XYZ file of C-alpha atoms in Angstrom:
410
model
C 99.345 60.593 71.432
C 99.497 60.659 67.495
C 101.328 58.613 65.057
C 104.110 60.556 62.976
C 103.249 60.713 59.414
C 105.884 58.793 57.914
C 105.308 56.033 60.392
C 101.926 56.159 58.769
C 103.099 55.731 55.176
C 105.440 52.672 56.122
C 104.533 49.194 55.527
C 102.690 47.681 58.555
C 105.264 44.857 58.405
C 108.070 47.882 59.057
C 106.704 49.865 61.299
C 108.347 49.470 64.757
C 104.836 50.592 66.558
C 102.646 48.012 64.735
C 105.513 45.484 65.772
C 105.667 46.295 68.948
C 101.805 46.083 69.092
C 102.013 42.681 67.444
C 104.172 41.451 69.791
C 102.234 42.374 72.607
C 99.172 40.465 71.251
C 101.735 37.459 70.500
C 102.787 36.988 74.066
C 99.317 37.978 75.232
C 97.696 34.797 72.865
C 100.406 32.368 74.423
C 99.696 33.150 77.469
C 95.684 32.346 77.053
C 96.854 28.802 75.261
C 99.163 28.275 78.080
C 96.127 28.991 80.370
C 93.622 26.977 79.087
C 96.178 23.807 79.107
C 96.971 24.631 82.840
C 93.454 25.066 83.863
C 91.933 21.949 81.995
C 94.832 20.282 83.581
C 94.505 21.276 86.604
C 90.319 21.066 87.254
C 91.181 17.515 85.979
C 93.268 16.857 88.475
C 90.813 18.508 91.356
C 87.593 17.080 90.661
C 85.147 14.712 88.540
C 84.943 15.160 84.563
C 81.592 16.522 84.916
C 83.371 19.321 87.321
C 85.905 19.990 84.849
C 84.140 20.331 82.090
C 82.079 23.023 84.178
C 85.047 24.535 85.313
C 86.387 25.128 81.478
C 82.131 26.418 80.057
C 81.984 28.641 83.062
C 84.227 31.688 81.499
C 81.420 31.632 78.774
C 78.762 33.063 80.516
C 79.752 36.256 81.361
C 81.811 36.724 77.802
C 78.564 36.085 76.238
C 75.875 38.386 78.629
C 78.715 41.273 78.392
C 80.281 41.380 74.887
C 78.090 44.165 74.334
C 78.623 46.245 76.798
C 82.726 45.576 76.696
C 82.264 47.578 73.511
C 80.766 50.373 75.097
C 83.827 50.445 77.683
C 86.650 49.836 74.624
C 85.145 52.831 72.915
C 84.353 55.410 75.629
C 87.877 54.698 77.482
C 90.236 54.031 74.349
C 91.077 50.524 73.096
C 94.630 50.716 74.483
C 93.869 51.288 78.347
C 91.354 48.846 77.774
C 93.521 45.956 76.632
C 96.181 47.247 79.483
C 93.880 46.866 81.889
C 92.895 43.685 80.854
C 95.934 42.159 80.893
C 96.634 43.482 84.029
C 93.943 42.046 85.489
C 94.284 38.930 83.628
C 97.617 38.815 84.400
C 97.109 38.995 88.353
C 94.311 36.765 88.701
C 96.561 33.976 87.071
C 99.598 34.652 88.951
C 97.108 34.842 92.564
C 95.938 31.160 91.088
C 99.232 29.774 91.160
C 100.463 31.487 94.008
C 98.047 29.160 95.820
C 97.900 26.116 94.105
C 101.977 26.350 95.099
C 100.610 26.915 98.758
C 98.168 24.264 99.018
C 95.459 21.930 97.848
C 92.454 24.514 97.500
C 90.152 22.399 95.302
C 88.026 23.628 92.700
C 86.502 27.141 93.470
C 89.153 29.380 92.778
C 89.736 27.613 89.488
C 85.728 28.528 88.911
C 86.391 31.877 90.255
C 89.037 32.269 87.593
C 87.118 31.101 84.586
C 84.949 33.441 85.793
C 87.298 36.285 86.053
C 88.469 35.775 82.642
C 85.037 35.475 81.192
C 84.393 38.735 82.368
C 87.574 40.015 81.610
C 87.558 38.360 78.072
C 84.535 40.635 77.781
C 85.978 43.997 77.616
C 89.479 42.683 76.016
C 88.392 40.882 72.860
C 86.005 44.510 71.341
C 89.082 46.389 72.700
C 91.858 44.089 70.903
C 89.215 44.343 67.502
C 89.457 48.167 67.887
C 92.824 48.763 68.507
C 94.306 48.784 65.525
C 92.618 51.512 63.519
C 94.507 53.395 66.394
C 98.180 51.750 65.250
C 98.548 52.289 61.507
C 96.714 54.005 58.260
C 93.526 52.617 56.289
C 95.790 51.325 53.702
C 97.741 48.962 56.115
C 94.649 47.295 57.796
C 94.405 44.661 55.415
C 97.859 43.588 56.066
C 97.825 43.852 59.888
C 94.917 41.761 59.801
C 97.060 39.258 58.024
C 99.539 39.367 60.566
C 97.228 38.874 63.666
C 96.172 35.660 61.887
C 99.821 35.126 62.035
C 100.436 35.508 65.590
C 97.002 33.470 66.319
C 98.504 30.675 64.412
C 101.856 30.860 66.191
C 100.059 31.341 69.808
C 98.188 28.199 68.653
C 101.406 26.210 67.885
C 103.732 27.758 70.389
C 101.513 27.306 73.712
C 100.442 23.682 73.742
C 103.364 22.592 74.354
C 104.667 25.544 76.539
C 101.814 24.850 78.668
C 102.543 21.308 78.982
C 106.228 21.827 79.740
C 105.238 23.586 82.192
C 102.540 21.366 83.570
C 105.621 18.084 82.973
C 107.908 20.683 84.979
C 105.743 21.807 88.042
C 102.462 21.168 87.642
C 99.483 23.654 87.267
C 101.085 25.742 89.483
C 104.009 26.780 87.359
C 102.163 26.258 84.193
C 99.769 29.026 85.600
C 103.030 30.928 86.901
C 104.153 30.569 83.240
C 100.974 32.070 81.653
C 100.874 34.761 83.971
C 104.494 35.785 82.876
C 103.946 35.851 79.511
C 100.455 38.113 79.608
C 102.828 40.008 81.724
C 104.908 41.133 79.167
C 102.339 42.342 76.934
C 101.975 44.856 79.364
C 105.022 47.304 79.058
C 104.938 46.542 74.807
C 101.334 47.986 74.871
C 102.435 50.760 77.153
C 104.999 51.659 74.596
C 102.550 52.173 71.555
C 101.711 54.909 69.729
C 97.770 55.720 69.338
C 96.574 57.987 67.438
C 93.577 60.226 69.236
C 90.159 60.531 68.100
C 88.185 64.004 68.172
C 87.192 65.231 71.636
C 83.443 63.872 72.232
C 82.204 66.631 74.249
C 78.753 65.069 74.783
C 80.191 62.055 75.973
C 79.591 62.861 79.445
C 76.325 63.552 78.925
C 75.624 60.390 77.369
C 74.671 57.110 79.563
C 76.306 53.745 78.618
C 72.913 52.451 77.363
C 73.028 55.129 75.428
C 76.065 54.711 73.824
C 75.209 51.080 72.713
C 71.933 51.989 71.305
C 73.973 54.103 69.021
C 76.641 51.663 68.067
C 73.649 49.339 67.239
C 71.783 51.694 65.365
C 74.959 52.756 63.579
C 75.413 49.285 62.677
C 71.699 48.460 61.586
C 72.197 51.408 59.385
C 75.907 50.785 57.492
C 74.702 48.934 54.169
C 78.154 47.069 54.548
C 78.471 46.377 58.528
C 75.041 45.471 58.718
C 75.649 42.124 56.135
C 79.171 41.907 56.629
C 78.189 41.319 60.537
C 75.620 38.535 59.857
C 77.846 36.783 57.605
C 80.612 36.266 59.674
C 78.066 34.710 62.494
C 76.702 32.435 60.274
C 79.713 31.191 59.080
C 80.552 31.135 62.912
C 77.760 29.060 63.951
C 78.567 26.885 61.034
C 82.092 26.314 61.404
C 82.511 25.862 64.782
C 80.969 22.815 65.957
C 82.053 20.646 63.522
C 85.393 21.612 63.276
C 85.688 21.059 67.419
C 83.689 18.856 68.673
C 82.326 17.367 64.974
C 85.991 16.505 64.157
C 86.944 14.197 67.541
C 83.508 12.116 66.573
C 84.138 11.866 63.155
C 87.816 11.066 64.311
C 86.432 8.387 66.964
C 84.119 6.313 64.921
C 86.722 6.592 61.403
C 89.287 5.014 64.210
C 91.795 7.366 63.323
C 93.104 8.132 66.955
C 93.902 11.108 69.290
C 96.997 11.510 66.135
C 94.646 11.706 63.260
C 92.996 14.904 65.080
C 96.295 15.953 65.669
C 97.521 15.648 61.794
C 94.290 16.624 60.841
C 94.448 20.229 62.984
C 97.331 20.896 61.787
C 96.121 20.396 58.061
C 93.671 23.502 58.921
C 96.551 25.357 60.611
C 98.679 25.453 58.322
C 96.162 26.563 55.391
C 94.883 29.525 57.837
C 98.439 30.099 58.399
C 98.788 30.088 54.314
C 96.137 32.842 53.804
C 96.932 35.024 56.418
C 100.949 35.267 54.941
C 98.998 36.038 51.681
C 97.538 38.982 53.500
C 100.338 39.736 55.043
C 102.523 39.971 52.042
C 100.248 41.217 49.457
C 98.743 43.604 51.952
C 95.888 44.031 49.946
C 93.760 41.813 47.428
C 90.977 43.707 44.964
C 87.748 42.731 45.213
C 87.636 42.000 48.771
C 83.405 41.410 49.241
C 83.669 39.354 46.036
C 87.085 37.098 47.173
C 85.149 36.602 50.903
C 82.252 35.291 49.802
C 83.529 33.122 47.408
C 85.841 31.493 50.076
C 82.929 31.255 52.961
C 81.279 29.498 49.562
C 84.117 27.090 48.639
C 85.028 26.648 52.933
C 81.478 25.707 53.479
C 81.712 22.660 50.647
C 85.070 21.645 52.017
C 83.357 21.470 55.806
C 80.664 19.767 54.447
C 82.883 17.416 52.290
C 85.209 16.298 55.354
C 82.536 14.007 56.978
C 82.950 11.837 53.980
C 86.674 11.566 53.348
C 87.804 7.621 54.187
C 91.517 8.107 55.460
C 93.220 10.183 57.621
C 95.490 11.454 55.032
C 92.493 12.524 52.837
C 90.794 14.894 56.211
C 94.414 15.871 56.412
C 94.124 17.342 52.881
C 90.288 18.670 52.846
C 91.045 20.456 56.197
C 94.281 21.886 54.905
C 91.943 23.456 52.242
C 88.971 24.443 55.054
C 91.515 26.537 56.669
C 92.920 27.697 53.228
C 89.333 29.029 52.316
C 88.332 30.118 56.346
C 91.807 31.755 56.896
C 91.002 33.997 53.533
C 87.648 34.527 54.337
C 88.405 35.793 58.417
C 90.919 37.840 57.413
C 88.893 39.648 54.607
C 86.020 40.220 56.945
C 88.045 41.304 59.759
C 89.537 43.956 57.157
C 86.398 45.241 55.666
C 85.047 45.396 59.411
C 88.006 47.700 60.154
C 88.220 50.023 57.052
C 84.468 50.242 56.827
C 83.376 51.226 60.782
C 83.841 54.241 61.624
C 86.793 54.078 64.598
C 84.521 56.243 66.934
C 81.920 52.923 66.868
C 84.667 49.928 66.058
C 84.724 48.995 69.773
C 80.889 48.291 69.649
C 81.080 46.992 66.017
C 83.969 44.126 67.144
C 81.270 43.283 69.923
C 78.720 42.621 67.595
C 80.678 40.558 65.201
C 82.504 38.653 68.216
C 79.746 37.692 69.690
C 78.412 35.523 67.471
C 82.551 33.261 67.230
C 82.964 33.788 70.911
C 79.443 33.950 72.700
C 77.130 32.171 70.837
C 79.279 29.596 68.670
C 80.024 27.149 71.224
C 76.938 27.223 72.377
C 76.541 25.076 68.932
C 79.070 22.580 70.206
C 76.442 20.490 72.442
C 73.897 21.026 70.126
C 76.377 19.271 67.844
C 77.542 16.022 69.752
C 73.821 15.571 70.114
C 73.117 15.927 66.647
C 75.946 13.426 65.702
C 74.750 10.869 68.154
C 71.402 11.137 66.411
C 72.326 11.227 62.654
C 75.707 10.630 62.295
C 78.372 12.452 61.517
C 77.579 13.288 57.586
C 73.826 14.493 58.041
C 75.202 17.146 60.569
C 78.404 18.538 58.863
C 76.421 18.912 55.415
C 73.722 20.988 57.554
C 76.310 23.018 59.287
C 77.910 23.503 55.963
C 75.291 25.017 54.832
C 74.820 27.244 57.977
C 78.017 28.640 56.982
C 77.830 28.597 53.761
C 74.559 31.307 53.866
C 77.041 33.906 55.105
C 78.606 33.382 51.906
C 75.103 34.035 49.867
C 74.358 36.705 52.148
C 77.985 38.784 51.089
C 76.922 37.669 47.719
C 73.232 39.290 47.650
C 74.367 42.019 49.646
C 75.416 44.547 46.861
C 77.334 47.115 49.224
C 78.669 44.493 50.536
C 79.569 42.306 47.651
C 81.262 45.449 46.409
C 83.395 46.460 49.166
C 86.685 46.939 48.404
C 90.246 47.799 50.764
C 92.177 51.252 51.102
C 94.874 51.051 48.747
């Protein structure tokens, strides 16, 4: 189905088609947050801390290994169909475990299996999610859609944790899993109602193998003067960002004696900053000099990340985290918008998979390395090195002329 011309000209925040997509995405993301609360609680209650950690990380392996193939699937079958199918599978898996926990105490194996299923499905879900906005609105609205998506993520993070905790408090992990499944299920009828722009028929698609599709996608990115350096910049930013803002912040708070409440305040500061950046892009719809602004935001955010290790009080850390969130949210939204607007929609699933594999596949591997490095050298040097890695993304963006001069469509 093809959106009507009037819908294409309408601003994204007033377009019912985009708002239905946004509702589906928000519901699914809240369900994901509730799912992780339920999974962590069930794993801790059932096994040892080491076993619980293994259950929580088991989904990362198939996600990292299969992400590139997931991009091929999204481009072959269409992102809308893939997202609907992925949410349906995730919903069924979560509700099955919820029913099993209501009936008996099966141990860790169903939790590990659920994590494995989630990781496998995420490998096709994430590239399809990245490719879908270009099919539901015009190019000129894609930057605003990225801002709306950022707001949805922040809202899901804020709402998901207390909802998951409420589910656990009322009925244990089984109730929390049931709530997660219901939220994910809510996204399916909304996605079914979303109208998408179909691409021209590709008569040669049936003759190509998935491996050839993958090679063509990687070749397309490698030859593209904007996408190739942009993917590198995104990967460097994620590698330098994930470790300090996850495990690094916890270790920093422990060494400074800030406690769990201190961590919560710092994360709240980051969330407010990132939400403000997403709101800015949602309201403005477009920022001029997108490539240059993204580069400056990456560099400024990296300096703030390095400075986070040297602030003496919780209040100062909250202020610095707000700055980190503001610049990280702005650079992330702009990089996502540039990715959406410069990629051919026929390749967008594969482009999204390559861009996403850094943050969801490779960057999480930096967390144990960050923890080990802090144990050896302390928080200051590790945060500074991580900030330098993140800042390299801004250097790449500034040094590559086509990316530096990249603009968002009007």
